[in-house]
Amino acid sequence: MNILVVENHRRKGTGIIQMIGKIDLDIENLYQANDGNEGLEILKTYFVDLMLVDIDMLVIDGLEVLGKMRSDTDCSEVPTIVISSRRDMKLFNAVTSSGLGYLHRPFSWRMLRQKILKFKNGDARYVV
């Protein structure tokens, strides 16, 4: 499994990667992008099975990343879990109604595990 974490706060991104390490997954590659542009470049360069993207980022935010993914046929089908600390029901509804996973901060590794395993086991398919 190839996972991409897009998070502009290096410490938070590293924390997510450490959480993923606690989950019993067969991980081939674990990529970390420090902003939306870097995340899009990784998507264009490498095969990614699952992306976790923060909504609130500088330069290009998570919503812009998702919009650009939607218009690119090479990465429009990448399953995605959106991460946000916003308490915004409109955002939550927009994200989940478009088929994306949603994970609200703060979250535990068990919550992250649950989302990733739902995707991996085919119980839920998060696509853009």
PDB file of C-alpha atoms in Angstrom:
ATOM      1  CA  MET A   1       0.000   0.000   0.000  1.00  0.00           C
ATOM      2  CA  ASN A   2       1.297   3.462  -0.945  1.00  0.00           C
ATOM      3  CA  ILE A   3       0.100   6.321   1.270  1.00  0.00           C
ATOM      4  CA  LEU A   4       0.609  10.059   0.805  1.00  0.00           C
ATOM      5  CA  VAL A   5       0.270  12.469   3.737  1.00  0.00           C
ATOM      6  CA  VAL A   6      -0.121  16.126   2.706  1.00  0.00           C
ATOM      7  CA  GLU A   7       0.341  18.411   5.704  1.00  0.00           C
ATOM      8  CA  ASN A   8       2.112  21.776   5.806  1.00  0.00           C
ATOM      9  CA  HIS A   9       3.071  21.485   9.489  1.00  0.00           C
ATOM     10  CA  ARG A  10       6.028  19.101   9.453  1.00  0.00           C
ATOM     11  CA  ARG A  11       5.470  18.017  13.078  1.00  0.00           C
ATOM     12  CA  LYS A  12       1.812  17.169  12.443  1.00  0.00           C
ATOM     13  CA  GLY A  13       2.722  15.312   9.255  1.00  0.00           C
ATOM     14  CA  THR A  14       5.400  13.341  11.060  1.00  0.00           C
ATOM     15  CA  GLY A  15       2.883  12.549  13.827  1.00  0.00           C
ATOM     16  CA  ILE A  16       0.414  11.177  11.273  1.00  0.00           C
ATOM     17  CA  ILE A  17       3.154   9.057   9.710  1.00  0.00           C
ATOM     18  CA  GLN A  18       4.078   7.699  13.152  1.00  0.00           C
ATOM     19  CA  MET A  19       0.408   6.861  13.760  1.00  0.00           C
ATOM     20  CA  ILE A  20       0.240   5.036  10.435  1.00  0.00           C
ATOM     21  CA  GLY A  21       3.296   3.046  11.545  1.00  0.00           C
ATOM     22  CA  LYS A  22       1.247   1.683  14.483  1.00  0.00           C
ATOM     23  CA  ILE A  23      -1.379   0.279  12.127  1.00  0.00           C
ATOM     24  CA  ASP A  24      -0.879  -3.246  10.829  1.00  0.00           C
ATOM     25  CA  LEU A  25      -0.655  -2.406   7.133  1.00  0.00           C
ATOM     26  CA  ASP A  26       1.453  -3.749   4.319  1.00  0.00           C
ATOM     27  CA  ILE A  27       3.016  -0.398   3.435  1.00  0.00           C
ATOM     28  CA  GLU A  28       5.290  -0.223   0.416  1.00  0.00           C
ATOM     29  CA  ASN A  29       5.799   3.543   0.355  1.00  0.00           C
ATOM     30  CA  LEU A  30       4.820   6.313   2.716  1.00  0.00           C
ATOM     31  CA  TYR A  31       5.176   9.761   1.151  1.00  0.00           C
ATOM     32  CA  GLN A  32       5.050  13.086   2.966  1.00  0.00           C
ATOM     33  CA  ALA A  33       4.316  16.389   1.240  1.00  0.00           C
ATOM     34  CA  ASN A  34       4.770  19.701   3.026  1.00  0.00           C
ATOM     35  CA  ASP A  35       2.256  21.601   0.895  1.00  0.00           C
ATOM     36  CA  GLY A  36      -0.421  21.083  -1.717  1.00  0.00           C
ATOM     37  CA  ASN A  37       1.870  21.663  -4.694  1.00  0.00           C
ATOM     38  CA  GLU A  38       4.320  19.051  -3.454  1.00  0.00           C
ATOM     39  CA  GLY A  39       1.424  16.656  -2.873  1.00  0.00           C
ATOM     40  CA  LEU A  40       0.183  17.114  -6.444  1.00  0.00           C
ATOM     41  CA  GLU A  41       3.694  16.479  -7.790  1.00  0.00           C
ATOM     42  CA  ILE A  42       3.929  13.237  -5.804  1.00  0.00           C
ATOM     43  CA  LEU A  43       0.531  12.173  -7.179  1.00  0.00           C
ATOM     44  CA  LYS A  44       1.776  12.803 -10.724  1.00  0.00           C
ATOM     45  CA  THR A  45       5.037  10.929 -10.131  1.00  0.00           C
ATOM     46  CA  TYR A  46       4.118   7.916  -7.990  1.00  0.00           C
ATOM     47  CA  PHE A  47       1.220   5.510  -7.668  1.00  0.00           C
ATOM     48  CA  VAL A  48      -0.712   6.326  -4.488  1.00  0.00           C
ATOM     49  CA  ASP A  49      -3.367   4.029  -2.994  1.00  0.00           C
ATOM     50  CA  LEU A  50      -4.577   6.502  -0.379  1.00  0.00           C
ATOM     51  CA  MET A  51      -4.031  10.182   0.346  1.00  0.00           C
ATOM     52  CA  LEU A  52      -4.566  12.001   3.627  1.00  0.00           C
ATOM     53  CA  VAL A  53      -4.765  15.765   3.087  1.00  0.00           C
ATOM     54  CA  ASP A  54      -5.093  18.650   5.521  1.00  0.00           C
ATOM     55  CA  ILE A  55      -7.693  21.224   4.516  1.00  0.00           C
ATOM     56  CA  ASP A  56      -5.944  24.229   6.081  1.00  0.00           C
ATOM     57  CA  MET A  57      -2.596  24.705   4.344  1.00  0.00           C
ATOM     58  CA  LEU A  58      -0.659  27.649   3.008  1.00  0.00           C
ATOM     59  CA  VAL A  59       0.069  28.187  -0.693  1.00  0.00           C
ATOM     60  CA  ILE A  60      -2.561  25.704  -1.922  1.00  0.00           C
ATOM     61  CA  ASP A  61      -5.107  24.478   0.630  1.00  0.00           C
ATOM     62  CA  GLY A  62      -6.645  21.025   0.701  1.00  0.00           C
ATOM     63  CA  LEU A  63      -9.771  22.088  -1.168  1.00  0.00           C
ATOM     64  CA  GLU A  64      -7.648  23.425  -4.033  1.00  0.00           C
ATOM     65  CA  VAL A  65      -5.659  20.177  -4.069  1.00  0.00           C
ATOM     66  CA  LEU A  66      -8.911  18.217  -4.341  1.00  0.00           C
ATOM     67  CA  GLY A  67     -10.147  20.490  -7.140  1.00  0.00           C
ATOM     68  CA  LYS A  68      -6.942  20.033  -9.124  1.00  0.00           C
ATOM     69  CA  MET A  69      -7.080  16.268  -8.567  1.00  0.00           C
ATOM     70  CA  ARG A  70     -10.628  16.167  -9.906  1.00  0.00           C
ATOM     71  CA  SER A  71      -9.513  17.753 -13.174  1.00  0.00           C
ATOM     72  CA  ASP A  72      -6.517  15.412 -13.625  1.00  0.00           C
ATOM     73  CA  THR A  73      -7.530  11.990 -14.919  1.00  0.00           C
ATOM     74  CA  ASP A  74      -4.307  10.418 -13.601  1.00  0.00           C
ATOM     75  CA  CYS A  75      -5.174  11.131  -9.966  1.00  0.00           C
ATOM     76  CA  SER A  76      -8.926  11.836  -9.936  1.00  0.00           C
ATOM     77  CA  GLU A  77      -9.648   8.364  -8.536  1.00  0.00           C
ATOM     78  CA  VAL A  78      -7.171   8.432  -5.623  1.00  0.00           C
ATOM     79  CA  PRO A  79      -9.084   7.593  -2.433  1.00  0.00           C
ATOM     80  CA  THR A  80      -8.744  10.474  -0.001  1.00  0.00           C
ATOM     81  CA  ILE A  81      -9.277  11.199   3.669  1.00  0.00           C
ATOM     82  CA  VAL A  82      -9.573  14.892   4.497  1.00  0.00           C
ATOM     83  CA  ILE A  83      -8.136  16.052   7.818  1.00  0.00           C
ATOM     84  CA  SER A  84      -9.434  19.219   9.451  1.00  0.00           C
ATOM     85  CA  SER A  85      -9.639  20.945  12.802  1.00  0.00           C
ATOM     86  CA  ARG A  86     -12.563  23.091  11.635  1.00  0.00           C
ATOM     87  CA  ARG A  87     -15.881  22.580  13.360  1.00  0.00           C
ATOM     88  CA  ASP A  88     -17.816  23.324  10.206  1.00  0.00           C
ATOM     89  CA  MET A  89     -20.793  21.114   9.345  1.00  0.00           C
ATOM     90  CA  LYS A  90     -20.991  22.546   5.801  1.00  0.00           C
ATOM     91  CA  LEU A  91     -17.422  21.454   5.170  1.00  0.00           C
ATOM     92  CA  PHE A  92     -18.052  18.034   6.737  1.00  0.00           C
ATOM     93  CA  ASN A  93     -21.201  17.526   4.636  1.00  0.00           C
ATOM     94  CA  ALA A  94     -19.498  18.707   1.440  1.00  0.00           C
ATOM     95  CA  VAL A  95     -16.534  16.409   2.005  1.00  0.00           C
ATOM     96  CA  THR A  96     -18.489  13.296   2.942  1.00  0.00           C
ATOM     97  CA  SER A  97     -21.216  13.793   0.321  1.00  0.00           C
ATOM     98  CA  SER A  98     -18.551  13.900  -2.388  1.00  0.00           C
ATOM     99  CA  GLY A  99     -17.296  10.472  -1.327  1.00  0.00           C
ATOM    100  CA  LEU A 100     -14.274  11.526   0.707  1.00  0.00           C
ATOM    101  CA  GLY A 101     -13.347  10.313   4.150  1.00  0.00           C
ATOM    102  CA  TYR A 102     -13.238  12.917   6.909  1.00  0.00           C
ATOM    103  CA  LEU A 103     -11.123  12.907  10.045  1.00  0.00           C
ATOM    104  CA  HIS A 104     -11.503  15.687  12.612  1.00  0.00           C
ATOM    105  CA  ARG A 105      -8.548  16.880  14.685  1.00  0.00           C
ATOM    106  CA  PRO A 106      -7.568  15.964  17.280  1.00  0.00           C
ATOM    107  CA  PHE A 107      -7.722  12.265  16.498  1.00  0.00           C
ATOM    108  CA  SER A 108      -6.081   9.141  17.880  1.00  0.00           C
ATOM    109  CA  TRP A 109      -4.170   6.522  15.955  1.00  0.00           C
ATOM    110  CA  ARG A 110      -7.146   4.210  16.551  1.00  0.00           C
ATOM    111  CA  MET A 111      -9.482   6.644  14.773  1.00  0.00           C
ATOM    112  CA  LEU A 112      -7.009   6.935  11.903  1.00  0.00           C
ATOM    113  CA  ARG A 113      -6.683   3.150  11.838  1.00  0.00           C
ATOM    114  CA  GLN A 114     -10.449   2.761  11.591  1.00  0.00           C
ATOM    115  CA  LYS A 115     -10.642   5.096   8.562  1.00  0.00           C
ATOM    116  CA  ILE A 116      -7.703   3.482   6.764  1.00  0.00           C
ATOM    117  CA  LEU A 117      -8.893  -0.077   7.422  1.00  0.00           C
ATOM    118  CA  LYS A 118     -12.383   0.767   6.126  1.00  0.00           C
ATOM    119  CA  PHE A 119     -10.756   1.809   2.883  1.00  0.00           C
ATOM    120  CA  LYS A 120      -8.380  -1.148   2.780  1.00  0.00           C
ATOM    121  CA  ASN A 121     -11.087  -3.716   3.549  1.00  0.00           C
ATOM    122  CA  GLY A 122     -13.401  -2.293   0.924  1.00  0.00           C
ATOM    123  CA  ASP A 123     -16.082  -1.355   3.493  1.00  0.00           C
ATOM    124  CA  ALA A 124     -15.898   2.220   2.287  1.00  0.00           C
ATOM    125  CA  ARG A 125     -14.345   3.713  -0.809  1.00  0.00           C
ATOM    126  CA  TYR A 126     -13.282   7.313  -0.497  1.00  0.00           C
ATOM    127  CA  VAL A 127     -12.828   8.828  -3.932  1.00  0.00           C
ATOM    128  CA  VAL A 128     -12.664  12.403  -5.124  1.00  0.00           C
TER     129      VAL A 128
END
